[in-house]
Short mmCIF file of N, CA and C in Angstrom, two decimals:
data_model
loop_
_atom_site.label_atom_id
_atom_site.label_comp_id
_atom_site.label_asym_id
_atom_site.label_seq_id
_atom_site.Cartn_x
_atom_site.Cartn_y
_atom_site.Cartn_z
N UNK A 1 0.82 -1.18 0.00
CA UNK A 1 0.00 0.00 0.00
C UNK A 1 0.86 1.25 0.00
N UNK A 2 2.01 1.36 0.46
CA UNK A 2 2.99 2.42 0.80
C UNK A 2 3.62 2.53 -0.69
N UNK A 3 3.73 1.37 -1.13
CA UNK A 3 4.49 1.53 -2.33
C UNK A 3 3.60 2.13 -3.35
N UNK A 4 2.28 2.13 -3.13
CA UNK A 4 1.31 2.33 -4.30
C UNK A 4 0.85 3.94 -4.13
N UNK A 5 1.08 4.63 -2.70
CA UNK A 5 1.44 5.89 -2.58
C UNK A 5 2.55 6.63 -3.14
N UNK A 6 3.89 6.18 -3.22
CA UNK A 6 4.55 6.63 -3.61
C UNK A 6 4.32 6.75 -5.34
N UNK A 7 4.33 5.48 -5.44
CA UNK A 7 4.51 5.59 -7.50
C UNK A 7 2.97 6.60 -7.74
N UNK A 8 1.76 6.98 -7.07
CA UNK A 8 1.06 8.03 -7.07
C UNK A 8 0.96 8.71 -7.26
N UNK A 9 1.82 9.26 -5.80
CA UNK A 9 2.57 10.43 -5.58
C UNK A 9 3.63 11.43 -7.01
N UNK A 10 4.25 10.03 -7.19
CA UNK A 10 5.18 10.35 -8.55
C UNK A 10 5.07 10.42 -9.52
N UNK A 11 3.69 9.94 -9.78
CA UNK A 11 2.88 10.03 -10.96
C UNK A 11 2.59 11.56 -11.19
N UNK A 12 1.62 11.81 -10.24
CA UNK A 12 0.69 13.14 -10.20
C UNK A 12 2.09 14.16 -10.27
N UNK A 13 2.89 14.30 -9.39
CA UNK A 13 4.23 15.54 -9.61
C UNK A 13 4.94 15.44 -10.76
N UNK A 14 4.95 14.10 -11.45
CA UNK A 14 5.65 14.72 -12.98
C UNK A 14 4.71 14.64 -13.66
N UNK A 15 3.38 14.79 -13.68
CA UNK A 15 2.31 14.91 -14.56
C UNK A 15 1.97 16.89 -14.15
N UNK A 16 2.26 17.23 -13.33
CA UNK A 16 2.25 18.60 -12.67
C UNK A 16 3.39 19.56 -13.17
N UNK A 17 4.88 18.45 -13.09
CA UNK A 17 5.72 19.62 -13.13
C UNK A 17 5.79 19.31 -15.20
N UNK A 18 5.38 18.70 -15.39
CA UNK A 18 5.18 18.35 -17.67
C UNK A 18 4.56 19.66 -17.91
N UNK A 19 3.31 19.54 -16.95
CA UNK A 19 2.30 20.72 -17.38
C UNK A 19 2.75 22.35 -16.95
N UNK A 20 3.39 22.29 -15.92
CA UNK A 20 4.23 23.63 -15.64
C UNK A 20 5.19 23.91 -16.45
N UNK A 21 5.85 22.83 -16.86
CA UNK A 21 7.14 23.44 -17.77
C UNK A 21 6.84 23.92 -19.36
N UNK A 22 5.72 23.16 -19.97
CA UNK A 22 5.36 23.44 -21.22
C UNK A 22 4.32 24.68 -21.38
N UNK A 23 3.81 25.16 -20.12
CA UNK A 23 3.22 26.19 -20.43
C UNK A 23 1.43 26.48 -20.66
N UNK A 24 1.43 25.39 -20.18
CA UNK A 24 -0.33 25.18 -20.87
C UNK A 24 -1.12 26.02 -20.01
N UNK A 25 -2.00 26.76 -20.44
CA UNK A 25 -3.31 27.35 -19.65
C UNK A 25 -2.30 28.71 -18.91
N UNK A 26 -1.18 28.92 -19.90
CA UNK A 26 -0.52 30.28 -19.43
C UNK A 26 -0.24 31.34 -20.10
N UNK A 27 -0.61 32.50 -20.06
CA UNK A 27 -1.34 33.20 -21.36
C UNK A 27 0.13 34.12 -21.14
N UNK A 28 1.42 34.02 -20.38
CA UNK A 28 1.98 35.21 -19.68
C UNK A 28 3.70 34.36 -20.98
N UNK A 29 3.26 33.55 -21.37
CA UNK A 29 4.04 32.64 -22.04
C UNK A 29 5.54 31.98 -21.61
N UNK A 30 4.96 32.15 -20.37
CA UNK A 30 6.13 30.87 -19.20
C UNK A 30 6.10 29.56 -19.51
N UNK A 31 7.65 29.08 -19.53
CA UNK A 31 7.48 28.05 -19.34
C UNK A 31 7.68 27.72 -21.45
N UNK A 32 7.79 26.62 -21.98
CA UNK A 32 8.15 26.17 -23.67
C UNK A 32 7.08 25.21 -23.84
N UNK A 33 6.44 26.31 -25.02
CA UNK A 33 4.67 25.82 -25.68
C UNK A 33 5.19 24.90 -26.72
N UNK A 34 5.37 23.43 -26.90
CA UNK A 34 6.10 23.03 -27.74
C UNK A 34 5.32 23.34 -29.59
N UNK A 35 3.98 24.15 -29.29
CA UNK A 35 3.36 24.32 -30.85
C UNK A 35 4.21 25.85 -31.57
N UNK A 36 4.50 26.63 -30.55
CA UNK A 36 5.97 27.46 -31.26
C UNK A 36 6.88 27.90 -31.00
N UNK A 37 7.53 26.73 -30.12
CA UNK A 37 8.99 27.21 -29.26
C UNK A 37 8.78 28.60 -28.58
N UNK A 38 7.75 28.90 -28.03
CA UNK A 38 8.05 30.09 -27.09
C UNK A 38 8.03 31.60 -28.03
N UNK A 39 7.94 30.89 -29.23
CA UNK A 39 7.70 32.24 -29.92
C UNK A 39 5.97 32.55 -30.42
N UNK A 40 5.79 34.32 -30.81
CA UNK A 40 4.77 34.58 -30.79
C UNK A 40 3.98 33.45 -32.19
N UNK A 41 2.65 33.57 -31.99
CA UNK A 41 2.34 32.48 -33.39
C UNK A 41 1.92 33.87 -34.69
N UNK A 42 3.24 34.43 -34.84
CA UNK A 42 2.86 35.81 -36.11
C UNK A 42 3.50 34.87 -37.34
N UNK A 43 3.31 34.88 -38.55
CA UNK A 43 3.84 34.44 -39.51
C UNK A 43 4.50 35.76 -40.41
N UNK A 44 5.62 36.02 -40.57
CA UNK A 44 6.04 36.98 -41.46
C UNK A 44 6.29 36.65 -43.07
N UNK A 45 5.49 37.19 -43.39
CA UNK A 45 5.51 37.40 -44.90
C UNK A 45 6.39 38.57 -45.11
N UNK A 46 7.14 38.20 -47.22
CA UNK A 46 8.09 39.37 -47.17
C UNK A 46 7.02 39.81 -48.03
N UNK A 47 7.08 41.45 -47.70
CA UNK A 47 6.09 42.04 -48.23
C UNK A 47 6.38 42.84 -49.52
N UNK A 48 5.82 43.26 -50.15
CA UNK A 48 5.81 43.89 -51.42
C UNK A 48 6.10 45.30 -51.55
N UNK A 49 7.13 45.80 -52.00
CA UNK A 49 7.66 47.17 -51.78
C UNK A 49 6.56 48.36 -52.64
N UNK A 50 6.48 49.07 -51.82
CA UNK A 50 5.40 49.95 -52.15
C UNK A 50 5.81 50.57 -53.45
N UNK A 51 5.03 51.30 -54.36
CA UNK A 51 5.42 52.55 -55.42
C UNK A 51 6.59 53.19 -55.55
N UNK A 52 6.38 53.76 -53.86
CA UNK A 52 6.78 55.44 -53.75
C UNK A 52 8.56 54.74 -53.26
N UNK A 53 8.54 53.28 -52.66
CA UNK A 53 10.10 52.37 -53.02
C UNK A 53 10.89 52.10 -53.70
N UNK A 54 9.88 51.59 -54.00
CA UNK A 54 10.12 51.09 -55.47
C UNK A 54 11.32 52.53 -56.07
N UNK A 55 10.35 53.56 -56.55
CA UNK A 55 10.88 54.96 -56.71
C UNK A 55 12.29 55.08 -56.32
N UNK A 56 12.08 55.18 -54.70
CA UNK A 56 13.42 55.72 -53.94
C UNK A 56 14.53 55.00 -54.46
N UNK A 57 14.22 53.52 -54.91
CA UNK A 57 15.28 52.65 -55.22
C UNK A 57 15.97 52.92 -56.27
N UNK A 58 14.74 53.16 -57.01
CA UNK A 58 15.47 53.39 -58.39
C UNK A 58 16.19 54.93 -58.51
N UNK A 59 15.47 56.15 -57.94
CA UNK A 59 15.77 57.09 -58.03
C UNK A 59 17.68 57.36 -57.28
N UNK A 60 17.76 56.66 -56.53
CA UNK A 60 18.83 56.08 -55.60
C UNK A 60 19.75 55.08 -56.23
N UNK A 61 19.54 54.44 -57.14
CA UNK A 61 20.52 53.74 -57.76
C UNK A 61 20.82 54.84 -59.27
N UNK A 62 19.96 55.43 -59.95
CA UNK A 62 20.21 56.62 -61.21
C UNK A 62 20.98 57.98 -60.60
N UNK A 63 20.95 58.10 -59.32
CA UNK A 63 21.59 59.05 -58.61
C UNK A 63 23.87 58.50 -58.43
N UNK A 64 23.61 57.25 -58.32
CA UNK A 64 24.29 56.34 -58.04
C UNK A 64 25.42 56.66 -59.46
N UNK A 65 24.87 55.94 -60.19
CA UNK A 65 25.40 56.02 -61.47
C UNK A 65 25.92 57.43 -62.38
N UNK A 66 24.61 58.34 -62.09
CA UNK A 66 24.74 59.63 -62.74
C UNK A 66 26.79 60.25 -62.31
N UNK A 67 26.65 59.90 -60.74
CA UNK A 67 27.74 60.76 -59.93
C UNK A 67 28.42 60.29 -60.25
N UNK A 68 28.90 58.54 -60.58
CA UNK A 68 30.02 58.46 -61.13
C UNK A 68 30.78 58.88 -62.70
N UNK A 69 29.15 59.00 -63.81
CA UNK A 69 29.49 59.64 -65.04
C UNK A 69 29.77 60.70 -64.59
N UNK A 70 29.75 62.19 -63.92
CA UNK A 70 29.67 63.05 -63.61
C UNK A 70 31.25 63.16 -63.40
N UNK A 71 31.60 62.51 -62.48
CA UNK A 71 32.96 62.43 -62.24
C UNK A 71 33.98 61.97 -63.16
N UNK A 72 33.31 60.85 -63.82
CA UNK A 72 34.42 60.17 -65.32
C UNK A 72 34.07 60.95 -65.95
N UNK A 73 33.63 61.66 -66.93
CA UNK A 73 33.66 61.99 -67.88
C UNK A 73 33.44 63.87 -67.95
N UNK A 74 33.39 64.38 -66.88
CA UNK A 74 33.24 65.68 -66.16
C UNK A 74 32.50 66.83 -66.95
N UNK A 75 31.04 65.90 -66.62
CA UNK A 75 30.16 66.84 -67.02
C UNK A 75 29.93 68.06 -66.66
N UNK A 76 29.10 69.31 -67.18
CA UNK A 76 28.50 69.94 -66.81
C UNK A 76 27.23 69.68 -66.26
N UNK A 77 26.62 70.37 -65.23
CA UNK A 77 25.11 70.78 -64.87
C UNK A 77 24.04 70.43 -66.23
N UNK A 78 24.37 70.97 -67.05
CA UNK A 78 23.52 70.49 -68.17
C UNK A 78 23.85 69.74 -68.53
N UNK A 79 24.50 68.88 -69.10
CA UNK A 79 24.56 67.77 -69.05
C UNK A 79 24.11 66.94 -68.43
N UNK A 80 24.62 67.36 -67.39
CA UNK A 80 24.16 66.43 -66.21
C UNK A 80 22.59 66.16 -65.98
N UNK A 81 22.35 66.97 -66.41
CA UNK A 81 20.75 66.71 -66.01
C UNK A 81 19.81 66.63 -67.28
N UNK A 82 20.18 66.84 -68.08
CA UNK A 82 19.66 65.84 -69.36
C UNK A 82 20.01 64.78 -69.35
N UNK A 83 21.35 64.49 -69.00
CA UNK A 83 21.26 62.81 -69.09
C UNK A 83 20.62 62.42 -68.37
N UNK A 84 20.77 62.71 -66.91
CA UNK A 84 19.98 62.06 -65.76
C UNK A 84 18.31 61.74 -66.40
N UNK A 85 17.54 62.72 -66.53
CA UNK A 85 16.40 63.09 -67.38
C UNK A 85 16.21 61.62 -68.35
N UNK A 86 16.97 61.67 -69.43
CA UNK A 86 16.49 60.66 -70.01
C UNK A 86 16.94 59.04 -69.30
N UNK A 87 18.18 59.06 -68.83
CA UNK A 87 18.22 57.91 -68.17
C UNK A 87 16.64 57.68 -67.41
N UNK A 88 15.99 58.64 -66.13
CA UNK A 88 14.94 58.06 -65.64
C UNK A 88 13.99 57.92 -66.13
N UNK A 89 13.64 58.48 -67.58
CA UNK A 89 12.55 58.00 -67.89
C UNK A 89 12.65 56.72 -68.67
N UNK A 90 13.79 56.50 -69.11
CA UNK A 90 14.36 54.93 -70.21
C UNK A 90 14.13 54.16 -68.59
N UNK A 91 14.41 54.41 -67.32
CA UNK A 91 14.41 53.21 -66.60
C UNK A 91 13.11 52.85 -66.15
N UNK A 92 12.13 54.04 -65.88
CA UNK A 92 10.61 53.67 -65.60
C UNK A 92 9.91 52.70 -66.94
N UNK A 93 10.63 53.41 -67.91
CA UNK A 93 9.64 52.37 -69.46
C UNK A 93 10.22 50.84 -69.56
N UNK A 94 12.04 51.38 -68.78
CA UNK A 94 12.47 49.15 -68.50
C UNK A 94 11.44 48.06 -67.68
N UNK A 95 11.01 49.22 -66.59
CA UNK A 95 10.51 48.34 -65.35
C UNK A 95 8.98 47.90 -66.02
N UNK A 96 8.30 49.15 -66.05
CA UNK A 96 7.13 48.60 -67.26
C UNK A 96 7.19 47.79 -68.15
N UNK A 97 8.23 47.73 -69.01
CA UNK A 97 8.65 46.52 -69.96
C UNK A 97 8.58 44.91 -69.11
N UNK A 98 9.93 44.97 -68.38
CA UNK A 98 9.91 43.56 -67.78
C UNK A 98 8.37 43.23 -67.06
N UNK A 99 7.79 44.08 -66.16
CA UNK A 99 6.75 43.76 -66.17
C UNK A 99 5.55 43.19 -66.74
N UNK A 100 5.52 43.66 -68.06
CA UNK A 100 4.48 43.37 -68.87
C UNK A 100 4.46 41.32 -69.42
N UNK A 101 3.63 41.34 -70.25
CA UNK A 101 3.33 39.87 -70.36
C UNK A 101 3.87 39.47 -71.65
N UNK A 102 4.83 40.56 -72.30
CA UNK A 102 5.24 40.08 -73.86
C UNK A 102 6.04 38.99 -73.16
N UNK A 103 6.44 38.03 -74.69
CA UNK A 103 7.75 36.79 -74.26
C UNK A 103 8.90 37.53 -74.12
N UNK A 104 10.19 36.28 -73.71
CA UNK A 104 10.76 36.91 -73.69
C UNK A 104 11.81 37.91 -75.22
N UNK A 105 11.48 37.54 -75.83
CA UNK A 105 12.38 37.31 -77.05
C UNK A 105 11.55 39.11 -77.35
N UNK A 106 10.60 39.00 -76.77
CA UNK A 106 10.03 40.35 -77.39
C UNK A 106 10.49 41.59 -75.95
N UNK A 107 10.49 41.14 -74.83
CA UNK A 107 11.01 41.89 -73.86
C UNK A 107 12.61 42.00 -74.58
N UNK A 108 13.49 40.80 -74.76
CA UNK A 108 14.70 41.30 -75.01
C UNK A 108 14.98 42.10 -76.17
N UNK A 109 14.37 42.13 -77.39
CA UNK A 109 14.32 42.98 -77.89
C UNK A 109 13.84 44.40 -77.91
N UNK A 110 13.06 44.59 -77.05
CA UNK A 110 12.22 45.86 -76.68
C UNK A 110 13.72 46.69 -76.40
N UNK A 111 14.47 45.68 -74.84
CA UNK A 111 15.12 46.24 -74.11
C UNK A 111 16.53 46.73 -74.56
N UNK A 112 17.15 46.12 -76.10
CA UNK A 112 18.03 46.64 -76.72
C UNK A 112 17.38 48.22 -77.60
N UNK A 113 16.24 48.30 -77.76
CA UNK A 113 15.66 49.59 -78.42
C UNK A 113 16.07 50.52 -77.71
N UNK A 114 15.66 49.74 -75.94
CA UNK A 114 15.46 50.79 -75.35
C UNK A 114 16.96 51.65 -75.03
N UNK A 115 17.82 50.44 -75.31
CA UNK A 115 18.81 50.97 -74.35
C UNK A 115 19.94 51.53 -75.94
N UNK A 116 19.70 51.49 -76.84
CA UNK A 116 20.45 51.64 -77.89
C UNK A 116 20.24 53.62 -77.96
N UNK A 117 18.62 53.52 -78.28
CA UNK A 117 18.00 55.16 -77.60
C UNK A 117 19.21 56.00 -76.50
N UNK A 118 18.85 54.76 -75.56
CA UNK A 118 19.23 55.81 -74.56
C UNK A 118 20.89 56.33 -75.03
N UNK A 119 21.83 55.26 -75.53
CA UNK A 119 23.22 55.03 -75.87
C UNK A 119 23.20 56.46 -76.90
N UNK A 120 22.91 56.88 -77.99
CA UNK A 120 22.34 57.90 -78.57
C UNK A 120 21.65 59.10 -77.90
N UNK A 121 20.94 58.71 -77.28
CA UNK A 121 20.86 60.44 -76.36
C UNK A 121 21.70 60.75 -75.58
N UNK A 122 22.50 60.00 -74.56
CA UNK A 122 23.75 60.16 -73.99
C UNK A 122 25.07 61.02 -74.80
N UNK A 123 25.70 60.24 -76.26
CA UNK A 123 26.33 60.41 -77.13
C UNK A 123 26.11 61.71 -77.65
N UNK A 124 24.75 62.00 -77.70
CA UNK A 124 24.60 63.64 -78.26
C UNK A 124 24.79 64.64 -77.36
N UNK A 125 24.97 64.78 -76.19
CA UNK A 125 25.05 65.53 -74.88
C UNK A 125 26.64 65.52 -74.85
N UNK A 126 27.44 64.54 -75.23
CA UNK A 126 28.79 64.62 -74.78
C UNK A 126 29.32 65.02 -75.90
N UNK A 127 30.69 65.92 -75.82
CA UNK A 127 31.79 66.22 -76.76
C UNK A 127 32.72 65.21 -77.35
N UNK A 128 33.27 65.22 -78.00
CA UNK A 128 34.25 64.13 -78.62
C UNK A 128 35.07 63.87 -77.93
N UNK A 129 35.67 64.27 -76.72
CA UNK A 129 36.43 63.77 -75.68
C UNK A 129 35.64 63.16 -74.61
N UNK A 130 34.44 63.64 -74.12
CA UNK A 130 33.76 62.84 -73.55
C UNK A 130 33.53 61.53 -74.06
N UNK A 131 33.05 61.89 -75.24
CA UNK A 131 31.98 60.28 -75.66
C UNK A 131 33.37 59.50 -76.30
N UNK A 132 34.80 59.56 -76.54
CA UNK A 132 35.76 58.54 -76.18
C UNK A 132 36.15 58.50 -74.59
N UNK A 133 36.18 59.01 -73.79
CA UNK A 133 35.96 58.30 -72.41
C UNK A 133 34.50 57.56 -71.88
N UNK A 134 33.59 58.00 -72.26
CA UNK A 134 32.25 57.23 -72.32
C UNK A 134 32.88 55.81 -73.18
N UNK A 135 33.21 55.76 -74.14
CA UNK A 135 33.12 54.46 -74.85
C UNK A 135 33.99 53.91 -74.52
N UNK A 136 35.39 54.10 -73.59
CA UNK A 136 36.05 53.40 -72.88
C UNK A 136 35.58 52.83 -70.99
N UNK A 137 35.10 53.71 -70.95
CA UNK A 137 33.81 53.67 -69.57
C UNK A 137 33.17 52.46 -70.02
N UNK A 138 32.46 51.64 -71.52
CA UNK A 138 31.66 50.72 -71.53
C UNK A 138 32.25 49.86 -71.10
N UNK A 139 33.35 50.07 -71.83
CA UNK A 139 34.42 48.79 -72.49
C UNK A 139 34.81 47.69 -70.98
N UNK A 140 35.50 48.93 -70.39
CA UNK A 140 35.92 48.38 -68.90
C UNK A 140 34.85 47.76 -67.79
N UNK A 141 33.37 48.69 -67.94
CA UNK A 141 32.62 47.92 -67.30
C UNK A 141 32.22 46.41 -67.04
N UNK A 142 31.95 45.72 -68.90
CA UNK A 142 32.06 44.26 -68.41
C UNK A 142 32.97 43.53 -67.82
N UNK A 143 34.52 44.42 -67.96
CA UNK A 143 35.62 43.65 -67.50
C UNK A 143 35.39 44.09 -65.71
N UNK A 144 35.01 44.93 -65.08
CA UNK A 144 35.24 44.91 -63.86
C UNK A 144 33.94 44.04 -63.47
N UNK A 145 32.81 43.41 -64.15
CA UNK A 145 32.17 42.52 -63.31
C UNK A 145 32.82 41.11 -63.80
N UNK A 146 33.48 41.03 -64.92
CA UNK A 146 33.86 39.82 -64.34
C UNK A 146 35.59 39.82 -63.77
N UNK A 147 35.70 40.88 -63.13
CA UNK A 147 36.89 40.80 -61.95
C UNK A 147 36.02 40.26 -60.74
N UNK A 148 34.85 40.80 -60.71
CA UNK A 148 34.34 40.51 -59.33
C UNK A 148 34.25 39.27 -59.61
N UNK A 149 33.67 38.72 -60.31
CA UNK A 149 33.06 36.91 -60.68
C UNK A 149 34.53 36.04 -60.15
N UNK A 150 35.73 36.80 -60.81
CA UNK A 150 36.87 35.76 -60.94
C UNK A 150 37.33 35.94 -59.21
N UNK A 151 36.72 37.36 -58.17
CA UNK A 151 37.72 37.36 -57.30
C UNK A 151 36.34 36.59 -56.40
N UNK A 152 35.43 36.60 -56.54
CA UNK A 152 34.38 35.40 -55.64
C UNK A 152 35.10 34.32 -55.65
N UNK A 153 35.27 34.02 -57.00
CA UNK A 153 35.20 32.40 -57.57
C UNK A 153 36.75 31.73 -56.47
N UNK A 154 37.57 32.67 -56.54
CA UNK A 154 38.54 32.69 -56.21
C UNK A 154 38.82 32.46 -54.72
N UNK A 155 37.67 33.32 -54.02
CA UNK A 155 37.78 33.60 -52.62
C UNK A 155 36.95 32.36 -51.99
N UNK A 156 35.78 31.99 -52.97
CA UNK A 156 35.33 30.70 -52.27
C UNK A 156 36.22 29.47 -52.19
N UNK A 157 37.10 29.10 -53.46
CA UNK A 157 38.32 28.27 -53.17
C UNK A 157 39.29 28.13 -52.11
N UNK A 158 39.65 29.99 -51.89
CA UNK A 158 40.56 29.53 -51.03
C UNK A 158 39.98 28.86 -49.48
N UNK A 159 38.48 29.62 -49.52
CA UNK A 159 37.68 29.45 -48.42
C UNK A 159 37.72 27.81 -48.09
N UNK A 160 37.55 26.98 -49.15
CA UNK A 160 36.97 25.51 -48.92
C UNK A 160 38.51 24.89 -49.29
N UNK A 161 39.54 25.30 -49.45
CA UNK A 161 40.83 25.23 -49.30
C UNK A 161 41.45 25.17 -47.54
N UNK A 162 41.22 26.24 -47.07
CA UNK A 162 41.24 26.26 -45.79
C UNK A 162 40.78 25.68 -44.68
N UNK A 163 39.35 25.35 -45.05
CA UNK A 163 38.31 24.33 -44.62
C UNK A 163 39.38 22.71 -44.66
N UNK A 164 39.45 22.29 -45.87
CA UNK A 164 40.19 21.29 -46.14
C UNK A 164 41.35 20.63 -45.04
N UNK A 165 42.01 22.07 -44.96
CA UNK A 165 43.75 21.66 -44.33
C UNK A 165 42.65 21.87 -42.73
N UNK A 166 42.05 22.25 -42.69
CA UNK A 166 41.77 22.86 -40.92
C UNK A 166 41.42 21.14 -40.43
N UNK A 167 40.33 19.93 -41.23
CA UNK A 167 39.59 19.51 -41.11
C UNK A 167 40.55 18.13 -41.10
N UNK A 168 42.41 18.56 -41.93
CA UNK A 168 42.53 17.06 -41.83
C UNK A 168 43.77 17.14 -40.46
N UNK A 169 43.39 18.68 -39.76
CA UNK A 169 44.62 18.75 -38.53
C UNK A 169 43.84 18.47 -37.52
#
């Protein structure tokens, strides 16, 4: 009979202290709710960048770009702001473009119109010393993204290189 008190006894206190530790019937969120680890039950969605973002982004990356033509190729004020000018409106008619539901073959072609235009309104704004530093400005551009490509490609090697020797000391 003593023995059948105890295992009881021991029953009911870890059936007491299960229910204390997980939290049940505790609104103050003591204690680990195992349905969300103790966290609130909010689900975060990534949300959709508004218009007026959208905007800043872009207006913020054409700002971006403008300053460095500005600096290579040492525009004037007018200049400067005609190009800027047509650059933002060629980039609002890109985003509309990719957006839209043509294929792609008709988006990629749209997007050489668009950008051949823009290559030509640029060209008419600059002097003959400009628009040969502009056309050396292109030239180098693809080569400095694929410096970046070759110095990733590079840096992840040595990375899993290092990994290697660490893993066989």
């Amino acid at each position: 009979m003593k023995s059948l008190k105890i295992v009881l006894f021991f029953v009911l206190f870890s059936a007491m202290n299960a229910h204390a530790q997980y939290g049940y019937g505790n609104n103050y969120g003591m204690g680990m709710n195992r349905t969300n680890n103790g966290m609130p039950n909010t689900q975060q969605t990534p949300k959709e960048p508004t218009p007026e973002e959208i905007e800043k982004n872009r207006n913020e990356k054409i700002q971006v770009h403008m300053l460095l033509l500005k600096k290579d190729l040492s525009l004037d004020e007018l200049q400067y702001i005609a190009i800027k000018n047509e650059v933002t409106t060629n980039s609002k008619r890109i985003d509309i473009l990719l957006k839209s539901e043509l294929s792609d073959e008709e988006k990629n072609s749209e997007l050489k119109s668009i950008q051949e235009k823009i290559e030509k309104t640029i060209l008419s704004y600059l002097n003959p010393a400009q628009r040969e530093k502009y056309q050396l400005l292109k030239i180098q551009k693809p080569d400095k993204k694929e410096d970046k490509k070759k110095k990733k490609t590079q840096d992840k090697t040595e990375q899993s290189e290092t990994k290697e020797t660490e893993s066989e000391k």
